[in-house]
mmCIF file of C-alpha atoms in Angstrom:
data_model
loop_
_atom_site.group_PDB
_atom_site.id
_atom_site.type_symbol
_atom_site.label_atom_id
_atom_site.label_comp_id
_atom_site.label_asym_id
_atom_site.label_seq_id
_atom_site.Cartn_x
_atom_site.Cartn_y
_atom_site.Cartn_z
ATOM 1 C CA UNK B 1 -14.634 37.692 -38.419
ATOM 2 C CA UNK B 2 -11.378 39.691 -38.312
ATOM 3 C CA UNK B 3 -10.753 39.637 -42.056
ATOM 4 C CA UNK B 4 -11.186 43.426 -42.324
ATOM 5 C CA UNK B 5 -8.531 43.987 -39.639
ATOM 6 C CA UNK B 6 -5.671 42.249 -41.474
ATOM 7 C CA UNK B 7 -3.063 44.617 -42.968
ATOM 8 C CA UNK B 8 -3.116 44.627 -46.774
ATOM 9 C CA UNK B 9 0.286 46.187 -47.493
ATOM 10 C CA UNK B 10 1.224 49.253 -49.526
ATOM 11 C CA UNK B 11 0.606 47.861 -53.040
ATOM 12 C CA UNK B 12 -3.031 48.239 -54.175
ATOM 13 C CA UNK B 13 -4.781 45.053 -55.377
ATOM 14 C CA UNK B 14 -1.604 42.944 -55.219
ATOM 15 C CA UNK B 15 -2.084 41.710 -51.657
ATOM 16 C CA UNK B 16 -3.154 38.659 -49.692
ATOM 17 C CA UNK B 17 -6.788 39.180 -50.747
ATOM 18 C CA UNK B 18 -5.849 38.512 -54.371
ATOM 19 C CA UNK B 19 -4.193 35.149 -53.810
ATOM 20 C CA UNK B 20 -6.440 34.024 -50.957
ATOM 21 C CA UNK B 21 -9.769 34.592 -52.684
ATOM 22 C CA UNK B 22 -8.526 34.708 -56.278
ATOM 23 C CA UNK B 23 -6.692 31.374 -56.176
ATOM 24 C CA UNK B 24 -9.604 29.806 -54.324
ATOM 25 C CA UNK B 25 -12.011 30.972 -57.035
ATOM 26 C CA UNK B 26 -9.692 29.631 -59.758
ATOM 27 C CA UNK B 27 -9.373 26.294 -57.941
ATOM 28 C CA UNK B 28 -13.147 25.952 -57.656
ATOM 29 C CA UNK B 29 -13.550 26.911 -61.319
ATOM 30 C CA UNK B 30 -11.049 24.244 -62.421
ATOM 31 C CA UNK B 31 -12.736 21.655 -60.193
ATOM 32 C CA UNK B 32 -16.081 22.602 -61.712
ATOM 33 C CA UNK B 33 -14.662 22.254 -65.231
ATOM 34 C CA UNK B 34 -13.407 18.721 -64.500
ATOM 35 C CA UNK B 35 -16.639 17.727 -62.742
ATOM 36 C CA UNK B 36 -18.759 18.844 -65.696
ATOM 37 C CA UNK B 37 -16.865 16.364 -67.870
ATOM 38 C CA UNK B 38 -18.296 13.624 -65.666
ATOM 39 C CA UNK B 39 -21.827 15.026 -65.526
ATOM 40 C CA UNK B 40 -23.834 17.866 -64.021
ATOM 41 C CA UNK B 41 -24.954 17.004 -60.512
ATOM 42 C CA UNK B 42 -25.406 18.591 -57.088
ATOM 43 C CA UNK B 43 -21.661 18.679 -56.388
ATOM 44 C CA UNK B 44 -21.029 20.543 -59.651
ATOM 45 C CA UNK B 45 -23.627 23.157 -58.718
ATOM 46 C CA UNK B 46 -22.108 23.550 -55.243
ATOM 47 C CA UNK B 47 -18.589 24.004 -56.641
ATOM 48 C CA UNK B 48 -19.849 26.501 -59.232
ATOM 49 C CA UNK B 49 -21.602 28.492 -56.500
ATOM 50 C CA UNK B 50 -18.441 28.469 -54.379
ATOM 51 C CA UNK B 51 -16.354 29.820 -57.260
ATOM 52 C CA UNK B 52 -18.869 32.617 -57.811
ATOM 53 C CA UNK B 53 -18.992 33.452 -54.105
ATOM 54 C CA UNK B 54 -15.208 33.683 -53.780
ATOM 55 C CA UNK B 55 -15.021 35.872 -56.880
ATOM 56 C CA UNK B 56 -17.668 38.203 -55.416
ATOM 57 C CA UNK B 57 -15.758 38.363 -52.114
ATOM 58 C CA UNK B 58 -12.528 39.070 -53.995
ATOM 59 C CA UNK B 59 -14.042 42.087 -55.763
ATOM 60 C CA UNK B 60 -15.703 43.428 -52.607
ATOM 61 C CA UNK B 61 -12.673 43.056 -50.336
ATOM 62 C CA UNK B 62 -10.291 44.547 -52.916
ATOM 63 C CA UNK B 63 -12.491 47.647 -53.079
ATOM 64 C CA UNK B 64 -12.444 47.784 -49.288
ATOM 65 C CA UNK B 65 -8.635 47.583 -49.287
ATOM 66 C CA UNK B 66 -8.384 50.445 -51.805
ATOM 67 C CA UNK B 67 -10.358 52.780 -49.544
ATOM 68 C CA UNK B 68 -8.901 51.458 -46.282
ATOM 69 C CA UNK B 69 -5.228 50.500 -46.796
ATOM 70 C CA UNK B 70 -4.742 50.995 -43.060
ATOM 71 C CA UNK B 71 -7.432 48.947 -41.274
ATOM 72 C CA UNK B 72 -6.933 50.875 -38.032
ATOM 73 C CA UNK B 73 -7.858 54.147 -39.777
ATOM 74 C CA UNK B 74 -11.289 52.901 -40.827
ATOM 75 C CA UNK B 75 -14.041 55.156 -39.505
ATOM 76 C CA UNK B 76 -17.039 54.750 -41.784
ATOM 77 C CA UNK B 77 -18.012 54.105 -45.379
ATOM 78 C CA UNK B 78 -18.321 57.374 -47.282
ATOM 79 C CA UNK B 79 -20.375 58.123 -50.408
ATOM 80 C CA UNK B 80 -17.669 57.339 -52.982
ATOM 81 C CA UNK B 81 -16.842 53.997 -51.382
ATOM 82 C CA UNK B 82 -20.507 53.001 -51.276
ATOM 83 C CA UNK B 83 -20.863 54.108 -54.896
ATOM 84 C CA UNK B 84 -17.892 51.943 -55.881
ATOM 85 C CA UNK B 85 -19.406 48.895 -54.188
ATOM 86 C CA UNK B 86 -22.719 49.465 -55.950
ATOM 87 C CA UNK B 87 -21.050 49.933 -59.348
ATOM 88 C CA UNK B 88 -18.916 46.802 -58.902
ATOM 89 C CA UNK B 89 -21.876 44.685 -57.776
ATOM 90 C CA UNK B 90 -23.966 45.973 -60.673
ATOM 91 C CA UNK B 91 -21.224 45.110 -63.164
ATOM 92 C CA UNK B 92 -20.861 41.692 -61.501
ATOM 93 C CA UNK B 93 -24.594 41.107 -61.928
ATOM 94 C CA UNK B 94 -24.513 42.200 -65.562
ATOM 95 C CA UNK B 95 -21.668 39.773 -66.347
ATOM 96 C CA UNK B 96 -23.589 36.970 -64.606
ATOM 97 C CA UNK B 97 -26.693 37.883 -66.627
ATOM 98 C CA UNK B 98 -24.690 37.704 -69.847
ATOM 99 C CA UNK B 99 -23.231 34.342 -68.797
ATOM 100 C CA UNK B 100 -26.690 33.033 -67.908
ATOM 101 C CA UNK B 101 -28.010 34.023 -71.340
ATOM 102 C CA UNK B 102 -25.231 32.044 -73.028
ATOM 103 C CA UNK B 103 -25.092 29.104 -70.647
ATOM 104 C CA UNK B 104 -28.227 28.975 -68.470
ATOM 105 C CA UNK B 105 -27.797 27.599 -64.967
ATOM 106 C CA UNK B 106 -29.355 28.102 -61.548
ATOM 107 C CA UNK B 107 -26.076 29.488 -60.199
ATOM 108 C CA UNK B 108 -25.827 32.168 -62.890
ATOM 109 C CA UNK B 109 -29.516 32.964 -62.564
ATOM 110 C CA UNK B 110 -29.387 33.541 -58.823
ATOM 111 C CA UNK B 111 -26.012 35.245 -59.018
ATOM 112 C CA UNK B 112 -27.284 38.076 -61.199
ATOM 113 C CA UNK B 113 -30.516 38.290 -59.240
ATOM 114 C CA UNK B 114 -28.787 38.552 -55.855
ATOM 115 C CA UNK B 115 -25.905 40.776 -56.974
ATOM 116 C CA UNK B 116 -28.266 42.947 -59.026
ATOM 117 C CA UNK B 117 -30.681 43.174 -56.108
ATOM 118 C CA UNK B 118 -27.862 44.272 -53.792
ATOM 119 C CA UNK B 119 -26.679 46.876 -56.290
ATOM 120 C CA UNK B 120 -30.183 48.218 -56.946
ATOM 121 C CA UNK B 121 -31.060 48.337 -53.249
ATOM 122 C CA UNK B 122 -27.761 50.041 -52.463
ATOM 123 C CA UNK B 123 -28.248 52.663 -55.175
ATOM 124 C CA UNK B 124 -31.959 53.353 -54.645
ATOM 125 C CA UNK B 125 -32.433 52.888 -50.903
ATOM 126 C CA UNK B 126 -29.028 53.714 -49.402
ATOM 127 C CA UNK B 127 -27.462 56.118 -51.905
ATOM 128 C CA UNK B 128 -30.598 57.963 -52.983
ATOM 129 C CA UNK B 129 -32.952 57.949 -50.001
ATOM 130 C CA UNK B 130 -31.135 57.218 -46.743
ATOM 131 C CA UNK B 131 -27.602 58.582 -47.232
ATOM 132 C CA UNK B 132 -27.855 60.886 -50.222
ATOM 133 C CA UNK B 133 -24.956 63.402 -50.059
ATOM 134 C CA UNK B 134 -27.476 66.204 -50.589
ATOM 135 C CA UNK B 135 -28.837 65.357 -47.124
ATOM 136 C CA UNK B 136 -25.656 64.149 -45.387
ATOM 137 C CA UNK B 137 -23.331 66.843 -46.760
ATOM 138 C CA UNK B 138 -20.659 64.385 -47.928
ATOM 139 C CA UNK B 139 -18.072 65.662 -50.408
ATOM 140 C CA UNK B 140 -18.507 64.613 -54.047
ATOM 141 C CA UNK B 141 -16.159 67.142 -55.665
ATOM 142 C CA UNK B 142 -16.618 70.767 -56.649
ATOM 143 C CA UNK B 143 -16.759 70.390 -60.443
ATOM 144 C CA UNK B 144 -20.252 70.811 -61.887
ATOM 145 C CA UNK B 145 -21.688 67.683 -63.549
ATOM 146 C CA UNK B 146 -18.365 65.772 -63.604
ATOM 147 C CA UNK B 147 -18.183 64.732 -59.967
ATOM 148 C CA UNK B 148 -18.874 61.822 -57.636
ATOM 149 C CA UNK B 149 -22.594 61.966 -58.352
ATOM 150 C CA UNK B 150 -21.928 60.357 -61.734
ATOM 151 C CA UNK B 151 -20.372 57.332 -60.032
ATOM 152 C CA UNK B 152 -23.100 57.192 -57.416
ATOM 153 C CA UNK B 153 -26.117 57.532 -59.684
ATOM 154 C CA UNK B 154 -25.251 57.602 -63.410
ATOM 155 C CA UNK B 155 -23.196 54.383 -63.421
ATOM 156 C CA UNK B 156 -25.797 52.224 -61.608
ATOM 157 C CA UNK B 157 -28.511 53.808 -63.775
ATOM 158 C CA UNK B 158 -26.659 52.765 -66.928
ATOM 159 C CA UNK B 159 -26.111 49.256 -65.557
ATOM 160 C CA UNK B 160 -29.785 48.953 -64.599
ATOM 161 C CA UNK B 161 -30.855 50.207 -68.035
ATOM 162 C CA UNK B 162 -28.535 47.690 -69.696
ATOM 163 C CA UNK B 163 -30.034 44.892 -67.590
ATOM 164 C CA UNK B 164 -33.580 45.999 -68.460
ATOM 165 C CA UNK B 165 -32.681 46.068 -72.158
ATOM 166 C CA UNK B 166 -31.043 42.632 -71.921
ATOM 167 C CA UNK B 167 -34.153 41.270 -70.209
ATOM 168 C CA UNK B 168 -36.391 42.759 -72.900
ATOM 169 C CA UNK B 169 -37.206 39.364 -74.355
ATOM 170 C CA UNK B 170 -37.125 37.509 -71.065
ATOM 171 C CA UNK B 171 -40.167 36.145 -69.304
ATOM 172 C CA UNK B 172 -38.841 37.538 -66.009
ATOM 173 C CA UNK B 173 -41.155 40.560 -65.942
ATOM 174 C CA UNK B 174 -40.416 41.383 -62.290
ATOM 175 C CA UNK B 175 -36.662 41.729 -62.802
ATOM 176 C CA UNK B 176 -37.102 43.694 -66.032
ATOM 177 C CA UNK B 177 -39.560 46.095 -64.392
ATOM 178 C CA UNK B 178 -37.374 46.552 -61.310
ATOM 179 C CA UNK B 179 -34.295 47.280 -63.433
ATOM 180 C CA UNK B 180 -36.141 49.729 -65.675
ATOM 181 C CA UNK B 181 -37.827 51.540 -62.798
ATOM 182 C CA UNK B 182 -34.532 51.700 -60.922
ATOM 183 C CA UNK B 183 -32.793 53.234 -63.943
ATOM 184 C CA UNK B 184 -35.468 55.947 -64.329
ATOM 185 C CA UNK B 185 -35.447 56.737 -60.608
ATOM 186 C CA UNK B 186 -31.650 56.968 -60.458
ATOM 187 C CA UNK B 187 -31.500 59.331 -63.449
ATOM 188 C CA UNK B 188 -34.155 61.497 -61.780
ATOM 189 C CA UNK B 189 -32.113 61.590 -58.553
ATOM 190 C CA UNK B 190 -28.936 62.312 -60.532
ATOM 191 C CA UNK B 191 -30.470 65.290 -62.330
ATOM 192 C CA UNK B 192 -31.947 66.693 -59.121
ATOM 193 C CA UNK B 193 -28.691 66.228 -57.199
ATOM 194 C CA UNK B 194 -26.659 67.840 -59.987
ATOM 195 C CA UNK B 195 -28.924 70.901 -59.902
ATOM 196 C CA UNK B 196 -28.451 71.127 -56.143
ATOM 197 C CA UNK B 197 -24.692 70.672 -56.518
ATOM 198 C CA UNK B 198 -24.599 73.469 -59.093
ATOM 199 C CA UNK B 199 -25.964 75.969 -56.565
ATOM 200 C CA UNK B 200 -24.445 74.429 -53.424
ATOM 201 C CA UNK B 201 -21.299 72.366 -54.248
ATOM 202 C CA UNK B 202 -20.569 71.574 -50.585
ATOM 203 C CA UNK B 203 -24.184 70.676 -49.738
ATOM 204 C CA UNK B 204 -24.068 73.001 -46.750
ATOM 205 C CA UNK B 205 -27.566 74.438 -46.990
ATOM 206 C CA UNK B 206 -30.886 72.843 -46.147
ATOM 207 C CA UNK B 207 -31.790 70.693 -49.197
ATOM 208 C CA UNK B 208 -35.368 71.964 -49.059
ATOM 209 C CA UNK B 209 -34.307 75.603 -48.909
ATOM 210 C CA UNK B 210 -34.302 76.288 -52.667
ATOM 211 C CA UNK B 211 -35.474 79.494 -54.266
ATOM 212 C CA UNK B 212 -35.148 81.623 -57.357
ATOM 213 C CA UNK B 213 -33.211 80.191 -60.293
ATOM 214 C CA UNK B 214 -32.508 76.894 -58.512
ATOM 215 C CA UNK B 215 -36.183 76.289 -57.833
ATOM 216 C CA UNK B 216 -37.124 76.948 -61.458
ATOM 217 C CA UNK B 217 -34.219 74.897 -62.833
ATOM 218 C CA UNK B 218 -35.572 71.783 -61.124
ATOM 219 C CA UNK B 219 -38.805 72.207 -63.044
ATOM 220 C CA UNK B 220 -37.014 72.721 -66.365
ATOM 221 C CA UNK B 221 -34.762 69.690 -65.878
ATOM 222 C CA UNK B 222 -37.610 67.443 -64.717
ATOM 223 C CA UNK B 223 -39.798 68.524 -67.629
ATOM 224 C CA UNK B 224 -36.991 67.895 -70.136
ATOM 225 C CA UNK B 225 -36.352 64.461 -68.621
ATOM 226 C CA UNK B 226 -40.043 63.570 -68.756
ATOM 227 C CA UNK B 227 -40.335 64.671 -72.381
ATOM 228 C CA UNK B 228 -37.209 62.655 -73.259
ATOM 229 C CA UNK B 229 -38.753 59.547 -71.681
ATOM 230 C CA UNK B 230 -42.003 60.145 -73.569
ATOM 231 C CA UNK B 231 -40.120 60.553 -76.855
ATOM 232 C CA UNK B 232 -38.062 57.412 -76.265
ATOM 233 C CA UNK B 233 -41.173 55.446 -75.322
ATOM 234 C CA UNK B 234 -42.948 56.509 -78.500
ATOM 235 C CA UNK B 235 -39.897 55.955 -80.706
ATOM 236 C CA UNK B 236 -39.060 52.525 -79.313
ATOM 237 C CA UNK B 237 -42.713 51.677 -78.589
ATOM 238 C CA UNK B 238 -42.010 50.980 -74.919
ATOM 239 C CA UNK B 239 -45.140 51.538 -72.860
ATOM 240 C CA UNK B 240 -43.242 51.631 -69.550
ATOM 241 C CA UNK B 241 -41.045 54.513 -70.760
ATOM 242 C CA UNK B 242 -44.123 56.464 -71.876
ATOM 243 C CA UNK B 243 -45.809 55.937 -68.526
ATOM 244 C CA UNK B 244 -42.676 56.972 -66.646
ATOM 245 C CA UNK B 245 -42.339 60.055 -68.845
ATOM 246 C CA UNK B 246 -45.938 61.065 -68.214
ATOM 247 C CA UNK B 247 -45.434 60.624 -64.461
ATOM 248 C CA UNK B 248 -42.333 62.865 -64.478
ATOM 249 C CA UNK B 249 -44.080 65.504 -66.616
ATOM 250 C CA UNK B 250 -47.072 65.505 -64.264
ATOM 251 C CA UNK B 251 -44.723 65.858 -61.286
ATOM 252 C CA UNK B 252 -43.011 68.839 -62.934
ATOM 253 C CA UNK B 253 -46.357 70.497 -63.738
ATOM 254 C CA UNK B 254 -47.593 70.010 -60.172
ATOM 255 C CA UNK B 255 -44.380 71.523 -58.832
ATOM 256 C CA UNK B 256 -44.713 74.545 -61.106
ATOM 257 C CA UNK B 257 -48.276 75.293 -60.011
ATOM 258 C CA UNK B 258 -48.012 74.351 -56.335
ATOM 259 C CA UNK B 259 -44.453 75.475 -55.468
ATOM 260 C CA UNK B 260 -42.872 77.677 -58.136
ATOM 261 C CA UNK B 261 -45.937 79.929 -58.461
ATOM 262 C CA UNK B 262 -46.725 80.010 -54.734
ATOM 263 C CA UNK B 263 -44.568 83.123 -54.279
ATOM 264 C CA UNK B 264 -46.399 85.149 -56.930
ATOM 265 C CA UNK B 265 -48.904 87.765 -55.853
ATOM 266 C CA UNK B 266 -51.935 89.527 -57.304
ATOM 267 C CA UNK B 267 -51.988 89.781 -61.105
ATOM 268 C CA UNK B 268 -48.867 87.594 -61.675
ATOM 269 C CA UNK B 269 -50.386 84.887 -59.491
#
């Protein structure tokens, strides 16, 4: 229970986490390789799962050590650290999905499902809805477009889209739908957050206090995104993309009529 309180030293990555969890994962992998020569049984599955678990812990704890080299200075997990966890877990899930497609096994199957579920939940629920920097005011950098929002939303969106594409021929409709819907939602949040960041880089103002050019830019960006989804859905003949595009376009139209035009008076109205 005190693993996060151990000092990790001054050299990033090359610390006790690497040899403790890394060597353990390698040892389990070698044991699994030898056991498979004798046959695939319950023990082989258990050893394979242990190797995967230690590898996942290695990645997670190394990220923690990069952001908290001094355990005593740890206060809370900020946006960029959460985004790094989500990106790493999503990449971990994608590698497990690739491995499962080449060498199907229950361990690989549940590895990409669990790791992918953690990454998707972290990106959609935590990053986008609960602790979005637009609402919390966390720093993501002052540069327009190229800032921490790309790591927090664009990277998991790309990973989710890659998973949905990889699952295109799979019978796992639930996972494919969740990955595709997550990718569309994260791109929508990214575009909206980038517009907000353009007008308020420090996220100091009330996120719902938008007016003028900012208010209209949301509509333009949402409409362009919806049209792009519609075009992609028609070009690739993907019904889900067409439906998502129509939903975004309808949302943009409703915003234009109900919000953007609400300030107009008399003849202009």
